[in-house]
XYZ file of C-alpha atoms in Angstrom:
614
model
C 8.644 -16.932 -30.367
C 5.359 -17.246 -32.023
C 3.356 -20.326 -32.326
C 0.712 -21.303 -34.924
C -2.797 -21.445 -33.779
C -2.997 -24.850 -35.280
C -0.461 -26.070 -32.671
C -2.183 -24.502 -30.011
C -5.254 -26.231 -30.521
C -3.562 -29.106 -31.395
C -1.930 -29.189 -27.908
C -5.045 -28.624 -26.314
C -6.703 -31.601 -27.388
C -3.981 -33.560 -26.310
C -4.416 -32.691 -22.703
C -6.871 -33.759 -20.760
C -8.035 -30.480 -18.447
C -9.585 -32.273 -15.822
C -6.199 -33.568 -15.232
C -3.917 -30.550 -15.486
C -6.599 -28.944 -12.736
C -6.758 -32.008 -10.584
C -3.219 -31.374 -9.762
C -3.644 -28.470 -7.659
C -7.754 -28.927 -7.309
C -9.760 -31.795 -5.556
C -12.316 -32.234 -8.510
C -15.453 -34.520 -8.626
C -17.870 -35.314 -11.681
C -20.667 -33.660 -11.771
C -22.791 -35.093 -14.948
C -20.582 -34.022 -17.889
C -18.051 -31.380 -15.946
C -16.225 -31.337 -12.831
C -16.329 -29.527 -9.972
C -14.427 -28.176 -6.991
C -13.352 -25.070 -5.090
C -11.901 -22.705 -6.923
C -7.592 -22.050 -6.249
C -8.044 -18.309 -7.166
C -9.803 -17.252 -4.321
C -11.427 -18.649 -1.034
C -14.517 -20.851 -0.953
C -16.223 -23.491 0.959
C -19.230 -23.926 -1.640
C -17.515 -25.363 -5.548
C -18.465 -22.542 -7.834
C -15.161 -24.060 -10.089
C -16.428 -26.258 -13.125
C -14.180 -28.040 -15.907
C -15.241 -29.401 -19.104
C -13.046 -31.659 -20.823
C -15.373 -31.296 -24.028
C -14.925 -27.471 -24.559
C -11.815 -27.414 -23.288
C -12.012 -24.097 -20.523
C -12.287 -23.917 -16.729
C -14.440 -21.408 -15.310
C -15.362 -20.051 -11.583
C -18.749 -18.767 -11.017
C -17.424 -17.441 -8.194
C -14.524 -14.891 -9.251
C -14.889 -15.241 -13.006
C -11.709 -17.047 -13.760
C -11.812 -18.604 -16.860
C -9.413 -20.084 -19.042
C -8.154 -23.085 -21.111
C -4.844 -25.450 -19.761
C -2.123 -23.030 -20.985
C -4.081 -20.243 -18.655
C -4.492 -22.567 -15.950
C -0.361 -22.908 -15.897
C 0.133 -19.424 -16.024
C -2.281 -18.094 -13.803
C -2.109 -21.293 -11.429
C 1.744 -21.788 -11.110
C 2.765 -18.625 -12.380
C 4.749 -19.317 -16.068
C 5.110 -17.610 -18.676
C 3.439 -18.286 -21.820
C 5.997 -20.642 -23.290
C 7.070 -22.138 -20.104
C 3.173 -23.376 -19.651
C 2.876 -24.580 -23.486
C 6.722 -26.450 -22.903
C 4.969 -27.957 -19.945
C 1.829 -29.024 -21.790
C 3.740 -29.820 -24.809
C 6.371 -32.540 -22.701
C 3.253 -33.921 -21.471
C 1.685 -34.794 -24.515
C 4.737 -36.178 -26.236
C 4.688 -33.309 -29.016
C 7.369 -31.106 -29.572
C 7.651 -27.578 -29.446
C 7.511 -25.593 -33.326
C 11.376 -24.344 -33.489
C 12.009 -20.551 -33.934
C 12.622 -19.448 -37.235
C 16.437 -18.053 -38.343
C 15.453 -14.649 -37.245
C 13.555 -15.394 -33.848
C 16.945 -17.785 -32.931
C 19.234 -15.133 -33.562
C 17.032 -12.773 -31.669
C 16.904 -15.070 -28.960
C 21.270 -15.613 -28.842
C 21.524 -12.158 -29.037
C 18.999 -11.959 -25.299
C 20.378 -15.155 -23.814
C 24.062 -12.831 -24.694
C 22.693 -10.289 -22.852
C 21.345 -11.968 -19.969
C 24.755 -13.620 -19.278
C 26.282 -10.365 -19.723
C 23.894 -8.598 -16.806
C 24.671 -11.897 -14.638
C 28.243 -11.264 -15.036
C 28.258 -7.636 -14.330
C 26.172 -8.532 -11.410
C 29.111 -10.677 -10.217
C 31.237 -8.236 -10.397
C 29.086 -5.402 -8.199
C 28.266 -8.147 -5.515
C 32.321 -8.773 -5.207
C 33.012 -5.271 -5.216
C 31.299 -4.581 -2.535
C 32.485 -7.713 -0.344
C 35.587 -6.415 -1.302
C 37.869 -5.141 1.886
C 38.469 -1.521 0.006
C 34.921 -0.725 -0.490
C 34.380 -1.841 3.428
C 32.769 1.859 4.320
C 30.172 0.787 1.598
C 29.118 -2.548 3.062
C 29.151 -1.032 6.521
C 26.853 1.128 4.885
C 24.648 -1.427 4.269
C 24.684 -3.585 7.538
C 24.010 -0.064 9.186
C 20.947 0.690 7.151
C 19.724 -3.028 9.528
C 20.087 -5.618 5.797
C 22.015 -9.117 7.238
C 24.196 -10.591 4.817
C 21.492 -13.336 3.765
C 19.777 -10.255 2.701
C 21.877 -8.582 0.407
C 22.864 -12.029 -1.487
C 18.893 -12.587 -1.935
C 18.711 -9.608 -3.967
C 22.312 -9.700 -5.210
C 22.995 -6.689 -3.957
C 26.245 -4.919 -4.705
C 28.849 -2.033 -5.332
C 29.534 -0.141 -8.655
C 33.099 1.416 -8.308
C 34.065 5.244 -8.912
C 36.188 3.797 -11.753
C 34.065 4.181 -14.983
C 36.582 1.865 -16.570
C 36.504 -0.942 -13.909
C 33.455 -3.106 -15.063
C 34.289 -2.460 -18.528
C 37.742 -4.161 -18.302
C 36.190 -7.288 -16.730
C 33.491 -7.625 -18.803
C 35.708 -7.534 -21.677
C 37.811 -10.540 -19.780
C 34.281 -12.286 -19.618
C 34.350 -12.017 -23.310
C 31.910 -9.604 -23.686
C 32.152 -6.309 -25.811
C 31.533 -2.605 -26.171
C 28.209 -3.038 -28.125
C 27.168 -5.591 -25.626
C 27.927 -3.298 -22.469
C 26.173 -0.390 -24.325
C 22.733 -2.386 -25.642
C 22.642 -3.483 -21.997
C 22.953 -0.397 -20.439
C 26.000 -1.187 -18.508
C 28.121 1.369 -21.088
C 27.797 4.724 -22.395
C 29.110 6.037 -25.604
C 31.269 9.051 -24.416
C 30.153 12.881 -25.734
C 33.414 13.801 -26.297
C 34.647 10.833 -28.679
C 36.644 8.750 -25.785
C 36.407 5.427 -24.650
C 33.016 3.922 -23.397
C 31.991 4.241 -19.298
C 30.309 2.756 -16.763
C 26.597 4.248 -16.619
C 26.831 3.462 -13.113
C 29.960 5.075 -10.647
C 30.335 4.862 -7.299
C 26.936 3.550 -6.244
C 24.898 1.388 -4.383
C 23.410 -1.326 -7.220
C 20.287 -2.821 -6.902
C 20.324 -5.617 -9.604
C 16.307 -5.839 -11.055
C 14.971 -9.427 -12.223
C 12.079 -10.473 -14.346
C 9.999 -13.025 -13.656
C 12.219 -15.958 -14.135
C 14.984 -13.869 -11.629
C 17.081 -12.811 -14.700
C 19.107 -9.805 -14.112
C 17.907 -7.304 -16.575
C 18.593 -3.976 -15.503
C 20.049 -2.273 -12.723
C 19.049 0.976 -9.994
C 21.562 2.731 -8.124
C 21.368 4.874 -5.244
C 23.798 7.515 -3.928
C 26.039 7.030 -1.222
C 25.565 9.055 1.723
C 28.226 12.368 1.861
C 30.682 10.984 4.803
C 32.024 7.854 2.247
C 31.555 9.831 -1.431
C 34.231 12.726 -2.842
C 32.860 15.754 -2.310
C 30.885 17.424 -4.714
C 32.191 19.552 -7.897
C 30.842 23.212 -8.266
C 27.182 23.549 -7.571
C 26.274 19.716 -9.236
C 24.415 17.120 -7.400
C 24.110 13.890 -8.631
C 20.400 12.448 -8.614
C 19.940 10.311 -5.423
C 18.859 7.344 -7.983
C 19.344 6.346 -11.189
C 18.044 3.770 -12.770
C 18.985 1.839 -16.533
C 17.044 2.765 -19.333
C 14.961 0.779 -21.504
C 16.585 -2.005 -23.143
C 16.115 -5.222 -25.586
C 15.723 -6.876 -22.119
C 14.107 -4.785 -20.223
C 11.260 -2.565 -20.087
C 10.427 -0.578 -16.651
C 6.898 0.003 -17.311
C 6.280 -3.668 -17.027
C 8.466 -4.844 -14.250
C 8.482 -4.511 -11.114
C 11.698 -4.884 -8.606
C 11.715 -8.112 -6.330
C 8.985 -9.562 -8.420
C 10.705 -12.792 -8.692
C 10.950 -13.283 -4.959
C 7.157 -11.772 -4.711
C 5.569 -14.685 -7.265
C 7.455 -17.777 -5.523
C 6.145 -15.786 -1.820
C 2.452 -15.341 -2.683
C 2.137 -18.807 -4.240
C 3.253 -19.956 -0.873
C 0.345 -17.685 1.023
C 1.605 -14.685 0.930
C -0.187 -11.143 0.007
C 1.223 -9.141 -2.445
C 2.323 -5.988 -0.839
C 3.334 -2.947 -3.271
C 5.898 -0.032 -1.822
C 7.719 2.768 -3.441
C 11.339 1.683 -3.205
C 14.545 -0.792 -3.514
C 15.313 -0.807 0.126
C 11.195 -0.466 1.026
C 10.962 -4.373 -0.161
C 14.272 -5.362 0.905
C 13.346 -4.237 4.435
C 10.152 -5.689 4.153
C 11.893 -9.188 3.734
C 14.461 -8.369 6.407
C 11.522 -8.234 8.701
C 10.290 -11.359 7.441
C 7.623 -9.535 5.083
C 7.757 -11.421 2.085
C 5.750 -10.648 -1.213
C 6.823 -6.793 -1.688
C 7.419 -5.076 -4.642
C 8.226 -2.003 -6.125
C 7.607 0.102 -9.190
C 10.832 1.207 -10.814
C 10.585 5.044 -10.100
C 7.492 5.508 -11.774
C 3.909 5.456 -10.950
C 2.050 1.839 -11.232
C 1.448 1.663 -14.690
C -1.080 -0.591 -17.168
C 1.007 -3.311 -17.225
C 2.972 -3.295 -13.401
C -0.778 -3.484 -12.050
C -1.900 -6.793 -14.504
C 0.930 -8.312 -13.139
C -0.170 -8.289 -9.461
C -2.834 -10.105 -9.705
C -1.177 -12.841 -11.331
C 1.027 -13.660 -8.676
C -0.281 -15.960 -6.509
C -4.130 -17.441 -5.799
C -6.079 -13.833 -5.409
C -8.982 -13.681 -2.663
C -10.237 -10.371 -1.340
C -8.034 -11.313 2.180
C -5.148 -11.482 -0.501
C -5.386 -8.789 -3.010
C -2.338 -6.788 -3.515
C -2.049 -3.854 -0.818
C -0.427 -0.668 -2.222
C 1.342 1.073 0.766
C 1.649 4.766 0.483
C 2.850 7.997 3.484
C -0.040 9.350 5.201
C 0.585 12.812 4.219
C -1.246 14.669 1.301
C 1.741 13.208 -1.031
C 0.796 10.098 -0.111
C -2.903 10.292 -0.785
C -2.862 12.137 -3.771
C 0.135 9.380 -5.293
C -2.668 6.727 -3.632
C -5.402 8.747 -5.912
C -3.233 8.543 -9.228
C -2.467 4.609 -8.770
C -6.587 4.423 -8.078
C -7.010 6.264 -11.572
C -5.134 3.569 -13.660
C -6.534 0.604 -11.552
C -9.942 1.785 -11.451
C -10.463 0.258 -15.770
C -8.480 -2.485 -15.146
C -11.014 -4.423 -12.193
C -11.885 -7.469 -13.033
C -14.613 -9.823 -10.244
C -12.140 -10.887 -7.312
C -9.202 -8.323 -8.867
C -8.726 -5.653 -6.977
C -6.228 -3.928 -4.435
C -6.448 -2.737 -0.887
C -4.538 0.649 0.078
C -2.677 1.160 3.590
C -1.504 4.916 4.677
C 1.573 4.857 6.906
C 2.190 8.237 8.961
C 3.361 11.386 7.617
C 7.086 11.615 7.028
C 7.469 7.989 7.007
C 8.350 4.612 5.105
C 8.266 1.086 5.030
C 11.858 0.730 6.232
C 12.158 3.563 8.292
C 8.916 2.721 9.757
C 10.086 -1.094 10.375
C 13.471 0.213 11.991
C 11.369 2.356 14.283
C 8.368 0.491 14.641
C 9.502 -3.144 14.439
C 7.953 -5.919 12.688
C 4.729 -6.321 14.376
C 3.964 -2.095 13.968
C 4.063 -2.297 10.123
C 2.151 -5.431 10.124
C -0.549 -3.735 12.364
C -0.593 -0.885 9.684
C -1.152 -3.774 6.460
C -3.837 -5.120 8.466
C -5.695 -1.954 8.577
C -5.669 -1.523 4.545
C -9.185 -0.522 3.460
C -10.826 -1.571 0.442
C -10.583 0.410 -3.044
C -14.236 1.844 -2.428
C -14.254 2.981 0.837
C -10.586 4.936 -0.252
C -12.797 6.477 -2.975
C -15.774 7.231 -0.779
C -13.475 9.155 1.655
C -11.208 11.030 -0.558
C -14.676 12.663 -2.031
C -15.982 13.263 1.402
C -14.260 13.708 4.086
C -13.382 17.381 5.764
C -16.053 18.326 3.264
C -19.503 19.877 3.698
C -22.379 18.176 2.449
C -25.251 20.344 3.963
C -26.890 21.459 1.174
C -28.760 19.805 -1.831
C -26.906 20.729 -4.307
C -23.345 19.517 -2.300
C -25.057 15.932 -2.078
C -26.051 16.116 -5.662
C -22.569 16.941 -7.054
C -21.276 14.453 -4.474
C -23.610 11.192 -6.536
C -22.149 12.934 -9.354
C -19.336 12.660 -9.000
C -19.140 9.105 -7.608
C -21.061 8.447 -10.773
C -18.656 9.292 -13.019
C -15.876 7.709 -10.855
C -18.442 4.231 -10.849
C -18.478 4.405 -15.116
C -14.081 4.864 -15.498
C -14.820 0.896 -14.199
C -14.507 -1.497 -17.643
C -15.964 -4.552 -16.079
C -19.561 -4.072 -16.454
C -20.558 -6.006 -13.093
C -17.811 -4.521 -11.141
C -18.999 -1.316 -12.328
C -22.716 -2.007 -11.571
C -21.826 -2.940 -7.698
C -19.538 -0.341 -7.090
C -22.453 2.108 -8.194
C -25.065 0.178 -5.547
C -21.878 0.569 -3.463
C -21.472 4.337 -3.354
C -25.260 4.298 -3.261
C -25.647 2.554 -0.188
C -23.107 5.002 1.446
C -25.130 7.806 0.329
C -28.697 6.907 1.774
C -26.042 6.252 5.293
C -24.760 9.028 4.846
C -28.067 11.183 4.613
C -30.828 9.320 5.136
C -30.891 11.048 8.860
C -29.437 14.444 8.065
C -32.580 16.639 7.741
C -33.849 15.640 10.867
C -33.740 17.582 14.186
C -32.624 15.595 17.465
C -35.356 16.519 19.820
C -34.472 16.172 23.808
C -36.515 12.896 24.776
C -34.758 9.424 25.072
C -37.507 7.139 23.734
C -38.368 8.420 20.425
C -35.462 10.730 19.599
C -34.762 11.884 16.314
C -31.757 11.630 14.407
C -28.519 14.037 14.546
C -27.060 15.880 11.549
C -23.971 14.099 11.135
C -23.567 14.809 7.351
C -20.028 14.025 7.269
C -18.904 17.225 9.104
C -15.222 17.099 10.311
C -12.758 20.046 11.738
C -10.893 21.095 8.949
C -7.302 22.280 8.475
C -6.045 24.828 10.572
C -8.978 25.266 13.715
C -7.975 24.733 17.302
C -5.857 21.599 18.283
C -8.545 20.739 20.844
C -10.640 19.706 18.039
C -8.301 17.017 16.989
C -7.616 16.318 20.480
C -11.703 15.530 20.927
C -11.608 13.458 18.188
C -8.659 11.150 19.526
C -10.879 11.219 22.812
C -13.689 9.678 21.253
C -12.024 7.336 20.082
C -10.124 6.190 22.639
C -13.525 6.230 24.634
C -15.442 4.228 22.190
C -12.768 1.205 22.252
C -12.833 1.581 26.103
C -16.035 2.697 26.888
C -15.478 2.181 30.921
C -13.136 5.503 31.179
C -15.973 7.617 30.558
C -16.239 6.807 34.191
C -12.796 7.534 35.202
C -12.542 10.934 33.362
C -16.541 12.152 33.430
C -15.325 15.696 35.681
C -12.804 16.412 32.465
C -15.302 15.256 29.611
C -17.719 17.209 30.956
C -16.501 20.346 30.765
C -15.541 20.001 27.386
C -17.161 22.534 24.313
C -14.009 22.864 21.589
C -14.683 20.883 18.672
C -16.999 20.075 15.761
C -20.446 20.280 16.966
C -21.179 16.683 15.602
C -18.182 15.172 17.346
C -19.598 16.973 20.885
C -23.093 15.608 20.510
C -21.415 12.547 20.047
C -19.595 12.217 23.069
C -22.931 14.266 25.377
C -24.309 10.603 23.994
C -21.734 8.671 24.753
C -22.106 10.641 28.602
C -25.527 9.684 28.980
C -25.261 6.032 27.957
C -22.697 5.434 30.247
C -24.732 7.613 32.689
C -27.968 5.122 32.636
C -26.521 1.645 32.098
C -24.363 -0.875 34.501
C -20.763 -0.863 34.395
C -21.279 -4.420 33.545
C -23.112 -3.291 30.311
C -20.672 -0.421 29.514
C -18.657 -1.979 26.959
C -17.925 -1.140 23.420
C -20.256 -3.102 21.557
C -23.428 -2.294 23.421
C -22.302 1.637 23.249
C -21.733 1.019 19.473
C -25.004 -0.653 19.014
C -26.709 2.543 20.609
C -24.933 5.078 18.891
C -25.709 3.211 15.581
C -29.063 3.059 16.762
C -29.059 7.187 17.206
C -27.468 7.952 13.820
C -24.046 8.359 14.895
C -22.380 4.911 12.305
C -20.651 7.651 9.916
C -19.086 9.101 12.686
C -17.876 5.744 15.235
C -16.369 4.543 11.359
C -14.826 8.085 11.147
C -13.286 7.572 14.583
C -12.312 4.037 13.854
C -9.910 4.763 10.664
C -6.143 4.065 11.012
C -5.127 7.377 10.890
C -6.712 7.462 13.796
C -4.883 5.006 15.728
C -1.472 6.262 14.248
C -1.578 9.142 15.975
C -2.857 7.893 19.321
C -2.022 4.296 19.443
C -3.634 4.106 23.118
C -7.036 4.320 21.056
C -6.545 0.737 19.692
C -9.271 -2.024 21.186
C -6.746 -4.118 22.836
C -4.164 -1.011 24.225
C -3.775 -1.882 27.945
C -5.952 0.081 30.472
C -3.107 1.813 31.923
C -1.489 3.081 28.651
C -5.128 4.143 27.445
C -5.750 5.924 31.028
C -2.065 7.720 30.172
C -3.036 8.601 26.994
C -6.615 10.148 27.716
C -4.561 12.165 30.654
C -1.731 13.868 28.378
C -5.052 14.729 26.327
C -6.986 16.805 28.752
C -3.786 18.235 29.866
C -2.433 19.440 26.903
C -6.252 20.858 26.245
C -5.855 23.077 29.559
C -2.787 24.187 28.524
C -3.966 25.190 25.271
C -6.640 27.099 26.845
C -4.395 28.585 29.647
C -2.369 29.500 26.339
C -5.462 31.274 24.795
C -6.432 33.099 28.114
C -2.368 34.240 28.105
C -2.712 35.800 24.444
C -5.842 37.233 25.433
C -4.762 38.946 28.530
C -1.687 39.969 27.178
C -4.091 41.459 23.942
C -6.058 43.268 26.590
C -3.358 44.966 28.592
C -1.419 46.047 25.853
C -5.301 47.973 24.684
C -5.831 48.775 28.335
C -2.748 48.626 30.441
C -4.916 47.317 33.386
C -3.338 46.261 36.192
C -5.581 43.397 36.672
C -4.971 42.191 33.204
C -1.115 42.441 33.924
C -1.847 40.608 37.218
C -3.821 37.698 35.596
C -1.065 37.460 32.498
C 1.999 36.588 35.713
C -0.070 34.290 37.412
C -1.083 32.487 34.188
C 2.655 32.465 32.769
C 3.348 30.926 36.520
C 1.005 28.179 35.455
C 2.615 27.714 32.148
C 6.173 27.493 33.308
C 6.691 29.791 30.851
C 6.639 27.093 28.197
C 4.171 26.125 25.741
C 3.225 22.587 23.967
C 1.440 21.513 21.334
């Protein structure tokens, strides 16, 4: 419905603003304005002003700025209409009525939206019903309570293609309906109408008010579906089309749930799937959402940062695998976000391990595991800063040159113009970090040394495992610095990895060498490898991904399990060399048919067991 600009402004004097804000903001007069703390992000010093004269509210802070209608909406969430209702109640006016054409538009959607509730109905009783059992144990199997699947109004769609037809019909509801919605489609071959959906898992989808406007439906797994005919296999998901009521480019599944959840505290958390955010509630993670088998588009990412009160601890966190999938989906979301910052609107990205998802990884992780993993989300900068750099070579001139470049260009895709302007000093600070030291030599005295090359060099793909294996070392040691002690005989002997990452720990050797064990701990061996031009590496050992792979590395692991984990380390790195010394011989006697090669090749099988591990 449209309203006049006349009534707007109308409306708007009406209102006082000071008021509508002092509701949810402690305000105090300062001169001809008032003042407070702003509710869109967190502040101790008011940066918030109101004037009742011109009629806006503005932060200094995080730039919010708007009149009373955008305080509703971006404050408690409405819509539009809902916030000028609100105002419009208050100030004893009423509310323009639609014209003929916008009312019958608006019967013909409130027809629609009873019809989805109804059909909605009838998939939540179908699967409580005792014949579809084998789905529902489905279900409970997959770890969703019963609480769970009413919250999201989960249900059934039968085989039948004529079952939801016939009821909706006894609901009063017709053919045209059922196909506008997306419930029906027209047959090919002249018969009747069909359910779109058959024999399928539904996952009813909401809009912001909780409205059902469309529905996704997965597959059932092989044991409880008829077999397959001929060589056809039905699409894991389907999802409805595009419809008077709903639009999947601009909605996002559990987004209902999400707003009411992040106005309560919560942060906005943004995975790939239906069950993703339903096992994120089951595990008492409240606030995800999904896309609706698309990428995050335009409109999906405007409306995440209008859920809730947005402060960089509570900016949305998009949660992607940890493989190369992952990162290069991660990349594409960045590429549509990157326009669309505004000051104190951003996101924060979180990397799970390879091969795994939200609800797989909360089934096998618990609750606390996939917390630890949102907790570790890095910023959008620092994501961009090490998808251009790391595993890559930035030796030469010309690589560092291409590398500003490049950042440049990613810096100027940024609309906001002050954004823009401090990511730029952003990725310039991380240059001069990352280089500043790189063309100096380290010489061999302690007092005046000079820096170390440590221009972002990492193993790459493919060399020996014993380079990862050093890296996970270093870590490990640099979060518990005191079993450099413990394991000096096997550290010593060490020389397979990166060349950086081995002057690193030869560092780390002395340190602990020439200080007490009182003063070995991790922040005086940080401050002194900082000191020695070693910060791009300790924040390239202190990543996640790190600590996904060997979880004894964490700060607060237990000495024992770090002590276990450091030993399975240095063990599998013998073995890997016994392994190398085993090809080797076996190279050599097959060239030379020695008998002391054949003689060395038993005794080191002995050793092995036979076996071999990575």
């Amino acid at each position: 419905m449209s309203l006049s600009p006349r009534f707007l402004d109308e409306l708007r004097s009406r209102v006082t603003l000071s008021d509508i804000v002092g509701q949810s903001v402690r305000l105090t007069r300062a001169g001809r304005e008032y003042k407070g703390c702003c509710p869109f992000h967190k502040e101790k010093t008011p940066s918030f002003t109101v004037n009742n004269d011109k009629q806006f509210y503005h932060c200094f802070g995080c730039g919010a700025h708007g009149d009373a209608i955008g305080f509703l909406m971006q404050d408690k969430g409405q819509s539009f209409i809902e916030a000028v209702e609100n105002l419009a109640a208050r100030a004893g006016m009423e509310v323009p009525k639609a014209t003929p054409q916008e009312r019958q538009k608006e019967e013909k959607r409130k027809g629609l939206h009873q019809l989805m509730d109804a059909a909605t109905v009838f998939m939540q009783d179908q699967l409580e019903s005792p014949e579809n059992r084998d789905v529902m144990t489905y279900m409970t199997g997959r770890g969703f309570s019963a609480d769970i699947l009413s919250a999201f109004r989960v249900g059934y769609a039968p085989a039948d293609g004529q079952a939801i037809r016939k009821y909706l019909k006894a609901e009063g509801f017709d053919d045209a309906q059922m196909i506008e919605a997306g419930v029906l489609r027209t047959s090919q071959k002249g018969g009747e109408p069909y359910a779109f959906f058959r024999d399928r898992v539904m996952f009813p989808v909401t809009d912001k008010r909780g409205r059902v406007v469309a529905f996704g439906g997965r597959i059932l797994p092989e044991n409880i579906r008829p077999p397959a005919q001929g060589d056809f296999t039905p699409p894991k998901y389907i999802n409805s089309s595009d419809t008077a009521l709903f639009h999947k480019g601009r909605m996002l599944y559990g987004e209902a749930l999400a707003r009411q959840a992040a106005y309560e505290g919560h942060t906005i958390l943004v995975v790939e799937g239906y069950l993703d955010v339903m096992a994120c509630y089951q595990a008492g993670i409240r606030g995800a959402v999904a896309p609706l088998g698309t990428a995050l588009t335009e409109d999906q990412i405007a409306s995440l940062w209008t859920m809730g009160h947005l402060d960089e601890e509570k900016n949305p966190v998009l949660c992607f695998d940890g493989d190369n999938a992952g990162r290069r989906a991660a990349a594409r979301a960045v590429e549509r976000i990157l326009p669309l910052l505004k000051p104190g609107k951003s996101v924060r990205l979180a990397f799970l391990p390879e091969g795994e998802d939200p609800d797989t990884y909360i089934k096998n992780k618990g609750r606390d595991g996939f917390v630890q993993i949102l907790k570790t989300a890095i910023p959008l900068h620092r994501f961009i800063w090490e998808e251009q750099t790391e595993g890559r070579d930035f030796s030469t001139p010309e690589s560092r040159a291409g590398l500003a470049e490049t950042l440049e260009k990613i810096a100027t895709q940024i609309g906001d113009r002050a954004v823009q302007n401090y990511y730029r000093q952003a990725f310039r600070d991380k240059l001069w970090e990352a280089f500043r030291y790189s063309t100096k030599q380290k010489s061999g005295g302690r007092g005046g040394a000079s820096q170390p090359n440590i221009a972002l060099k990492k193993p790459v793909a493919g060399q020996h495992k014993n380079a990862v294996r050093l890296e996970r070392i270093l870590a490990t040691l640099i979060n518990h610095p005191a079993q450099i002690l413990e394991f000096e005989e096997q550290l010593s002997v060490l020389n397979e990895g990166a060349e950086n990452y081995l002057e690193l720990l030869h560092e780390m050797m002395e340190f602990a060498g020439e200080v007490s064990e009182k003063d070995l701990d991790t922040r005086n061996l940080k401050d002194h490898l900082n000191a020695n031009g070693y910060g791009q590496l300790l924040e390239a050992l202190s990543k996640e991904t790190m600590y996904i792979h060997a979880p004894y590395a964490r700060p607060k692991c237990e000495a024992h399990d770090v002590a276990e984990g450091l030993q399975d380390l240095f063990d599998r790195m013998a073995e890997e060399r016994l392994l190398a010394e085993v090809g080797q011989a076996g190279r050599k006697m097959s060239a030379e048919f020695g008998e002391d090669a054949q003689e060395r090749l038993l005794e080191m099988r002995k050793l092995l067991g036979g076996g071999s591990s990575s």
